[in-house]
mmCIF file of C-alpha atoms in Angstrom:
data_model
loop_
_atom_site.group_PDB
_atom_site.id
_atom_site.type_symbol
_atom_site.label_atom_id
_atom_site.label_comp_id
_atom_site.label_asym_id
_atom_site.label_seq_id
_atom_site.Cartn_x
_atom_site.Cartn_y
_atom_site.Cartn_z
ATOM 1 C CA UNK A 3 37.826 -10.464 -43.135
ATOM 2 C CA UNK A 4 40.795 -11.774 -40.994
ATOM 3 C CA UNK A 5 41.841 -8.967 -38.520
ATOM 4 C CA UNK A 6 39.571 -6.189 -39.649
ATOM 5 C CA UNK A 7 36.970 -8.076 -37.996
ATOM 6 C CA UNK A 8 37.622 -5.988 -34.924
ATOM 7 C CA UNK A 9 36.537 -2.810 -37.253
ATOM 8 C CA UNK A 10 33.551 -4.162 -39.194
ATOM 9 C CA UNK A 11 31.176 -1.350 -37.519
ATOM 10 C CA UNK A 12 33.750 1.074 -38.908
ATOM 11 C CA UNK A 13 33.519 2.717 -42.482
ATOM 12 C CA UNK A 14 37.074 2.913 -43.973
ATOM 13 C CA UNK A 15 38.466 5.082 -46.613
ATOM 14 C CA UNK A 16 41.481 6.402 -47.309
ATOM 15 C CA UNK A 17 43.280 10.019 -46.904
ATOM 16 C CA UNK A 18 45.819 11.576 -48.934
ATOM 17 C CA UNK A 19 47.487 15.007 -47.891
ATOM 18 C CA UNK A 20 49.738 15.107 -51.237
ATOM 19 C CA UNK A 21 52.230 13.265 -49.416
ATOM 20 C CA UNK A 22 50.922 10.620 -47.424
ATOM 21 C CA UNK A 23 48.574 7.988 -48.051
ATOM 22 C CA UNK A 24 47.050 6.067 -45.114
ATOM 23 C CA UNK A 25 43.344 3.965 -44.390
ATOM 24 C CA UNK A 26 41.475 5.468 -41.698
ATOM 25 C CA UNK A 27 38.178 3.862 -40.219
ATOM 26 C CA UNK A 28 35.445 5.785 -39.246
ATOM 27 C CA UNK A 29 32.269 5.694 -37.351
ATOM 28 C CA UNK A 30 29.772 7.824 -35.339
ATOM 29 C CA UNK A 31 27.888 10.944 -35.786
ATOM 30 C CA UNK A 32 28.613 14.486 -34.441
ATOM 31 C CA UNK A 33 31.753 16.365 -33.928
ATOM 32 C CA UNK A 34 35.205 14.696 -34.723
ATOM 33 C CA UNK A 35 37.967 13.252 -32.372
ATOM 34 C CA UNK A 36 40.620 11.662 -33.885
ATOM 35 C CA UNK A 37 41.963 8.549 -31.988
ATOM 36 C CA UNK A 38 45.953 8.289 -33.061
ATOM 37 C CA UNK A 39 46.799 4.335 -31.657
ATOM 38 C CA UNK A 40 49.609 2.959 -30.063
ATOM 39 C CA UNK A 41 52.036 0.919 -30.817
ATOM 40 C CA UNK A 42 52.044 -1.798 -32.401
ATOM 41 C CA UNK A 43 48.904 -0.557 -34.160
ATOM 42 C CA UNK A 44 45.233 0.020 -34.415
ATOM 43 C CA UNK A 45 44.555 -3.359 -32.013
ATOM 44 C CA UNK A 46 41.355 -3.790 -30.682
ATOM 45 C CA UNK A 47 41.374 -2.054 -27.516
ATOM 46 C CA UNK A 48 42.275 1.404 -29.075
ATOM 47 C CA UNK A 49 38.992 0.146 -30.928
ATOM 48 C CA UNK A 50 37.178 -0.689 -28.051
ATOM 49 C CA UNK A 51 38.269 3.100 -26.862
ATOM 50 C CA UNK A 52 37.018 4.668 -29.863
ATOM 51 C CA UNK A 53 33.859 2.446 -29.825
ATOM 52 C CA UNK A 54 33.158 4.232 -26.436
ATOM 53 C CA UNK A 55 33.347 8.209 -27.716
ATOM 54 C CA UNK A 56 31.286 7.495 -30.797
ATOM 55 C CA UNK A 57 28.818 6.217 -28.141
ATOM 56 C CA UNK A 58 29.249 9.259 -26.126
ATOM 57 C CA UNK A 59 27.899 11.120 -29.622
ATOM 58 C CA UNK A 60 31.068 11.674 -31.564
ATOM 59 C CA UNK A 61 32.440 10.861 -34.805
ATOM 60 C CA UNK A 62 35.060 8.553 -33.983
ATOM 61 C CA UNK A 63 38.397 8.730 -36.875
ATOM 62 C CA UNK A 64 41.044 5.973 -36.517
ATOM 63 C CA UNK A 65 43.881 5.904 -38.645
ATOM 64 C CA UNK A 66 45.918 3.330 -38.945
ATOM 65 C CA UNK A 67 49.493 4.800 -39.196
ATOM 66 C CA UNK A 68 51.381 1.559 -38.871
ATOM 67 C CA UNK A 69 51.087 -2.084 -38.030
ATOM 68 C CA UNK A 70 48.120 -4.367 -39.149
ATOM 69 C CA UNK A 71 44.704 -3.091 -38.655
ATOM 70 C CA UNK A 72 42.645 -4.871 -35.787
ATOM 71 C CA UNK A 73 45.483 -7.248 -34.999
ATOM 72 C CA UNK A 74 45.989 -8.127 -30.953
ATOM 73 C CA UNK A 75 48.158 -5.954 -29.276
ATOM 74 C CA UNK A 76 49.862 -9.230 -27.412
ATOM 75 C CA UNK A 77 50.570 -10.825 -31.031
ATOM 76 C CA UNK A 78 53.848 -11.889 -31.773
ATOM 77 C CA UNK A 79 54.687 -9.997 -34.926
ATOM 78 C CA UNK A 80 53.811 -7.022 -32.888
ATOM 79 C CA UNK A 81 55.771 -4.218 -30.725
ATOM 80 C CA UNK A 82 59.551 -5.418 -31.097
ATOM 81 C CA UNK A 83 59.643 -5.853 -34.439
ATOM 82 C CA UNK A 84 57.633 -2.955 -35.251
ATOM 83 C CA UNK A 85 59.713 -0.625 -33.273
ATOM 84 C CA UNK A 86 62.530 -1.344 -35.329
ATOM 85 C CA UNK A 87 60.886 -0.633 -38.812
ATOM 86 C CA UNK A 88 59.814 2.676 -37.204
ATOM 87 C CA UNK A 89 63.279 3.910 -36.106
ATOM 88 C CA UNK A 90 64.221 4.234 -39.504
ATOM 89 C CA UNK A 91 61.159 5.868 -41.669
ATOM 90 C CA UNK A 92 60.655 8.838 -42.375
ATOM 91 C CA UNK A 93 57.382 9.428 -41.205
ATOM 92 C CA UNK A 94 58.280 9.376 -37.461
ATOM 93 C CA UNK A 95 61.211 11.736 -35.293
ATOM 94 C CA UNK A 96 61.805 8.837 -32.591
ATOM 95 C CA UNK A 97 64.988 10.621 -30.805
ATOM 96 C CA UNK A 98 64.154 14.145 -31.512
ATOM 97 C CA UNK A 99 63.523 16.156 -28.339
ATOM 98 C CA UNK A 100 62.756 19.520 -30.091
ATOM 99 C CA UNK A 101 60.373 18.441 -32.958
ATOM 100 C CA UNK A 102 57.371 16.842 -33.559
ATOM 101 C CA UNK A 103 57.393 13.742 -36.686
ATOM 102 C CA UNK A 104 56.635 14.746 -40.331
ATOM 103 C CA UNK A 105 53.007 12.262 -40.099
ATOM 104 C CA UNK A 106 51.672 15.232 -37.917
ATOM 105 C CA UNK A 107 51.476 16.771 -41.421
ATOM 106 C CA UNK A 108 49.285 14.279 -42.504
ATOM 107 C CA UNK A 109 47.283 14.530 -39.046
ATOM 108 C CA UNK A 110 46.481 17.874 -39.045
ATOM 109 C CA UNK A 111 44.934 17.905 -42.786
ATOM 110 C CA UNK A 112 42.799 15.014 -41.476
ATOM 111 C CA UNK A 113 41.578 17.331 -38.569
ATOM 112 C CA UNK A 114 41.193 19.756 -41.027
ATOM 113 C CA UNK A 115 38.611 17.446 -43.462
ATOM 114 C CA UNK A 116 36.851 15.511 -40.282
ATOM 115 C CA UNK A 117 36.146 19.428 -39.080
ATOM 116 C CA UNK A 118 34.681 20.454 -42.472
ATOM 117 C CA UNK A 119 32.647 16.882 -42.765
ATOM 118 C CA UNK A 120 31.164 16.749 -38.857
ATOM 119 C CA UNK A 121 30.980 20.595 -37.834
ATOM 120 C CA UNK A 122 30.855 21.086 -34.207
ATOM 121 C CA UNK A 123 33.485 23.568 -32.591
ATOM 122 C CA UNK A 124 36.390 22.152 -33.366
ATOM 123 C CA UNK A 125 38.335 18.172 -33.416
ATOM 124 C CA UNK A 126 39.133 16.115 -30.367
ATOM 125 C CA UNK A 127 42.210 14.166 -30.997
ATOM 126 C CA UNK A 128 44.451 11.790 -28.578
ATOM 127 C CA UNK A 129 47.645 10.380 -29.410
ATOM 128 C CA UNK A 130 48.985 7.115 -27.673
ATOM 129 C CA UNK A 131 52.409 5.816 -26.740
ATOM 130 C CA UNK A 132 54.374 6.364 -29.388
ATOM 131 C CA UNK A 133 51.726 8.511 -31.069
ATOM 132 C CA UNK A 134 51.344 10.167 -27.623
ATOM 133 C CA UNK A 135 52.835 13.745 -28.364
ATOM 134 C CA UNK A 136 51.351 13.959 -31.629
ATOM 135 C CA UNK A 137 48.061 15.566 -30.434
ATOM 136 C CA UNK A 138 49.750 18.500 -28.921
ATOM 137 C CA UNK A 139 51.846 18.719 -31.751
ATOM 138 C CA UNK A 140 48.325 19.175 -33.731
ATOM 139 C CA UNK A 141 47.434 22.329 -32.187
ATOM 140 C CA UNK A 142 48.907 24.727 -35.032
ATOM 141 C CA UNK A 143 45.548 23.441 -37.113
ATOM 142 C CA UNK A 144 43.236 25.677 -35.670
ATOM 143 C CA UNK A 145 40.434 22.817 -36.082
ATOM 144 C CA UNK A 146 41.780 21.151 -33.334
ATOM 145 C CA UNK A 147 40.426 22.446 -29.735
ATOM 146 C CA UNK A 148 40.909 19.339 -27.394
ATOM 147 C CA UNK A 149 44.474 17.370 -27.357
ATOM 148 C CA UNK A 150 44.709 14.341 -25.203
ATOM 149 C CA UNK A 151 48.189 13.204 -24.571
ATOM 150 C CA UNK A 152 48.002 9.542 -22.890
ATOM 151 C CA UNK A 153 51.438 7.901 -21.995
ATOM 152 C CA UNK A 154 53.474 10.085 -24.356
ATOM 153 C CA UNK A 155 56.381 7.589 -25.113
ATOM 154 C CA UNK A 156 58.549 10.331 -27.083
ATOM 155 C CA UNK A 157 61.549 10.921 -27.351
ATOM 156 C CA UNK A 158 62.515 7.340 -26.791
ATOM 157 C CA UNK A 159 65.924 6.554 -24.669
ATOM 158 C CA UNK A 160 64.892 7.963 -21.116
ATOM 159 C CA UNK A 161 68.401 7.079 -19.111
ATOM 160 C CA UNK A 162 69.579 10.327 -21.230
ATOM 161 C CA UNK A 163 68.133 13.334 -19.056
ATOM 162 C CA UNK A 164 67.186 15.822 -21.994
ATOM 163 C CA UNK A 165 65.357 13.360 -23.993
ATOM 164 C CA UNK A 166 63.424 11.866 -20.363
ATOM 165 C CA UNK A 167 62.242 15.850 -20.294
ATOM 166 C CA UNK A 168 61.398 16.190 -24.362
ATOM 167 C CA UNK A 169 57.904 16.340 -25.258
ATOM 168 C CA UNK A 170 58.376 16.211 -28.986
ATOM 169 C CA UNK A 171 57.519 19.677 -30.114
ATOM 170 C CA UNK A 172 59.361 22.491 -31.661
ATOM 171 C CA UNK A 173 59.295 25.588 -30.286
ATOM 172 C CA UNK A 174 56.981 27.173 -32.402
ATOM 173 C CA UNK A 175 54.069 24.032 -31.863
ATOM 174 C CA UNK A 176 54.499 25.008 -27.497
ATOM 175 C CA UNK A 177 54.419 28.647 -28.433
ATOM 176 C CA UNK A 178 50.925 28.006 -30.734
ATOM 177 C CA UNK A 179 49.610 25.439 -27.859
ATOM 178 C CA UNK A 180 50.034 28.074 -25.161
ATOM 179 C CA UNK A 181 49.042 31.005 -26.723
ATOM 180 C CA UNK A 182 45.489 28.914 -27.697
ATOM 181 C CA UNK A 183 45.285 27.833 -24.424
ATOM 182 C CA UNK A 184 45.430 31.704 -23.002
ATOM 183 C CA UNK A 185 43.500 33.150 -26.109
ATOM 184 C CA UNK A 186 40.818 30.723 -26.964
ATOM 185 C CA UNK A 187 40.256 29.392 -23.190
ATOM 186 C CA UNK A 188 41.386 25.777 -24.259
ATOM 187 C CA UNK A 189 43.450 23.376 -22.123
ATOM 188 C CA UNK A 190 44.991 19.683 -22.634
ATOM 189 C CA UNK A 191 44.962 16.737 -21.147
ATOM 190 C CA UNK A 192 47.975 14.239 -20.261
ATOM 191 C CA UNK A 193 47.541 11.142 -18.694
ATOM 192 C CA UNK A 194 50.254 8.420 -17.771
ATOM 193 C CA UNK A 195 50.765 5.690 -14.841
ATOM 194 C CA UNK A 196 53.485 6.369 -12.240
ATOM 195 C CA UNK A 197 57.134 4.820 -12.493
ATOM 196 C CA UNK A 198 56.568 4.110 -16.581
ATOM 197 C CA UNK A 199 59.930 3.959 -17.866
ATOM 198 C CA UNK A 200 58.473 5.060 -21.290
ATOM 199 C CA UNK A 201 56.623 8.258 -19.983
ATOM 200 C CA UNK A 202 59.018 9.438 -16.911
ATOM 201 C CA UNK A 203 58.576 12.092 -14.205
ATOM 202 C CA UNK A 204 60.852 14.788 -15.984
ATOM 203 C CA UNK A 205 58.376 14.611 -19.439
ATOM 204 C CA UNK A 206 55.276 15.069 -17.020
ATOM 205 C CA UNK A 207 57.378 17.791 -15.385
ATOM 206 C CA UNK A 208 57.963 19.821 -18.922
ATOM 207 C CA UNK A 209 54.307 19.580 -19.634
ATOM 208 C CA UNK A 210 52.945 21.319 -16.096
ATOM 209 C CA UNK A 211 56.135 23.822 -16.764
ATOM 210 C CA UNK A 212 55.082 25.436 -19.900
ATOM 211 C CA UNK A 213 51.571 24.827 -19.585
ATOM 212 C CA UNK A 214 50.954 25.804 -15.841
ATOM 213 C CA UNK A 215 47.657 24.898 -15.431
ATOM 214 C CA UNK A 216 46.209 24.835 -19.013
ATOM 215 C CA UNK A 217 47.910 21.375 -18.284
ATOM 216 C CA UNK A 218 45.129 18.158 -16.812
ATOM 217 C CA UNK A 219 47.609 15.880 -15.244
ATOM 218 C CA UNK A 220 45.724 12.554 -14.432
ATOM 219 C CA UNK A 221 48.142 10.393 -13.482
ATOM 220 C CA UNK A 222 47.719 6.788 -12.093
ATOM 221 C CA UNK A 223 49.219 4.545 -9.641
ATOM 222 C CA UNK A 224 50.355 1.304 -11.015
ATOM 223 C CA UNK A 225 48.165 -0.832 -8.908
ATOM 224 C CA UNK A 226 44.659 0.287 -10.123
ATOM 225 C CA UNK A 227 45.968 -1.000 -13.618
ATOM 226 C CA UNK A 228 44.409 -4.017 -15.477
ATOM 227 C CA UNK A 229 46.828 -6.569 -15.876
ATOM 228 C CA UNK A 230 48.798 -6.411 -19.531
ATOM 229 C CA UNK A 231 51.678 -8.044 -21.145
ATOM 230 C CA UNK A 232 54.384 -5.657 -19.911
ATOM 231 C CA UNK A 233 56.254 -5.683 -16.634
ATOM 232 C CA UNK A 234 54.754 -2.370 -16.085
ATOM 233 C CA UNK A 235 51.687 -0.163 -16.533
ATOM 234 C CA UNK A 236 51.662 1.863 -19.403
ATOM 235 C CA UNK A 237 48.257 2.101 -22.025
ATOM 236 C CA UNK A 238 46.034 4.059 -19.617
ATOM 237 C CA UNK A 239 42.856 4.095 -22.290
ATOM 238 C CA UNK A 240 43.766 0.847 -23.569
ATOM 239 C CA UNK A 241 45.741 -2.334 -22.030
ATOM 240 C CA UNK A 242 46.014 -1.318 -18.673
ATOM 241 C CA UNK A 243 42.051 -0.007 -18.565
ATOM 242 C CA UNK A 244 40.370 -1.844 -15.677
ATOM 243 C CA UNK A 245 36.465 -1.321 -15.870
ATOM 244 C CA UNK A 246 36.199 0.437 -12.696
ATOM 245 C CA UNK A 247 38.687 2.278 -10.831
ATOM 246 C CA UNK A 248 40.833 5.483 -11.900
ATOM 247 C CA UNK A 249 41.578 4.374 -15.067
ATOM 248 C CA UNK A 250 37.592 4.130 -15.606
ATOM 249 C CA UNK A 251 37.397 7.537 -14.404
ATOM 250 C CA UNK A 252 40.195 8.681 -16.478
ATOM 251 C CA UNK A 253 38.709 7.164 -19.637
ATOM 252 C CA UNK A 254 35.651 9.053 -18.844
ATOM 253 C CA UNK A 255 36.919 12.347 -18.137
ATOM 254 C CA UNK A 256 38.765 12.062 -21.618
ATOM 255 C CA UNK A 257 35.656 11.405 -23.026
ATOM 256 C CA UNK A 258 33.408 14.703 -21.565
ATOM 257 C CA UNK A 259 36.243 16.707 -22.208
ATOM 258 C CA UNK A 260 35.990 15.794 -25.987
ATOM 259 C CA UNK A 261 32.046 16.082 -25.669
ATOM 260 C CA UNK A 262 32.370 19.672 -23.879
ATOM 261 C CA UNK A 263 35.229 20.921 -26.017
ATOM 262 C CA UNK A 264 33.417 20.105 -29.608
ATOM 263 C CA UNK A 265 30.023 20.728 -28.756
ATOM 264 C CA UNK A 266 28.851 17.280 -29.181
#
């Protein structure tokens, strides 16, 4: 079974939208939250994550967007050489400051057919690193009623100061988000560690600026992180989680706002 090992409690199928074809793994019961991973793929911590909300009574959707499914996070083949295949497909907008990536697309029909399988209120979904943005991004499917974003990494290239305060949303995706928020009494969630050079202060600071305070900030100092292979904290649900602390806390507090926000 090789890496997929790490998923053998999960049911896997896969999900065209007409344009995009990609596996996604599946388990639980209940309302749906999609779990978008990081990069360098669906490792086995953003399993271990999803493991815990379909425990929490939730049906759990991975998809695996890039990278090898199951494989470590600290393999070698992993972030580096990954990033530079993304740059340069199609799926993904990794400079873009004012737009959200094409495989949102795809994401939103997913939310679309996990709402219509599971029922409930509406579709969790939380987007990491790289995928961090995505969830917000989501919003225009009106199946999705609880975005997590958790260390939003886009835009990349920080040391420029209008891509350190993009979120990676057009116009019209903020507009949709806030007028949700105000309309249907929903809210979002962002969580990141403090001094991440992927996630800086000026991102956070767009977020609580046109969301006011429809806008969770949980944000973490560095030292109540588990120890990872970076220099720096940076996967709050994932790498960095330490099994007690604030980023225990954090994880749970994801997890009842999915439960309270779907109806599980």
């Amino acid at each position: 079974m090789g890496y997929e090992a790490a998923l053998s409690a999960y049911e896997k199928f896969q999900f065209d939208d007409g344009r995009w074809t990609r596996d996604v793994y599946r388990r639980g019961s209940g309302p749906a939250v999609i779990v978008i991973h990081e990069m360098p793929g669906l490792h086995p911590l953003v399993v271990r994550f999803a493991d815990q909300v379909a425990a929490a009574g939730m049906s759990v959707y991975c998809p695996n967007l890039f990278g090898v499914a199951g494989r470590p996070a600290t393999h070698p083949l992993g972030a580096a050489t990954m990033l530079g295949g993304i740059c340069i497909r199609r799926e993904f907008n990794v400079w873009a400051t004012d737009k959200s990536s094409p495989i949102v697309d795809w994401l939103r029909a997913l939310a679309r057919k996990a709402h219509a399988d599971c029922g409930g209120k509406g579709v969790g979904a939380v987007g990491m690193c790289f995928t961090g943005g995505f969830a917000l991004s989501m919003m225009t499917e009106p199946s999705v009623v609880a975005p997590v974003v958790s260390q939003p990494s886009l835009p990349l290239g920080s040391s420029n100061p209008r891509r350190a305060a993009g979120i990676g949303a057009s116009p019209q995706e903020i507009a949709c988000a806030r007028s949700r928020f105000a309309q249907e009494g929903l809210s979002m969630i962002g969580l990141r560690f403090y001094g991440d050079p992927f996630v800086p202060d000026a991102r956070f600071d767009t977020y609580k600026r046109e969301f006011g305070d429809k806008f969770e900030a949980i944000e973490i100092d560095p030292k109540d992180a588990a120890p990872g292979p970076l220099k720096h904290a940076h996967s709050v649900l994932t790498v960095n989680l330490a099994e007690s602390g604030p980023t225990k806390a954090a994880e749970q507090r994801v997890i009842a706002f999915f439960k309270e926000r779907t109806g599980a």
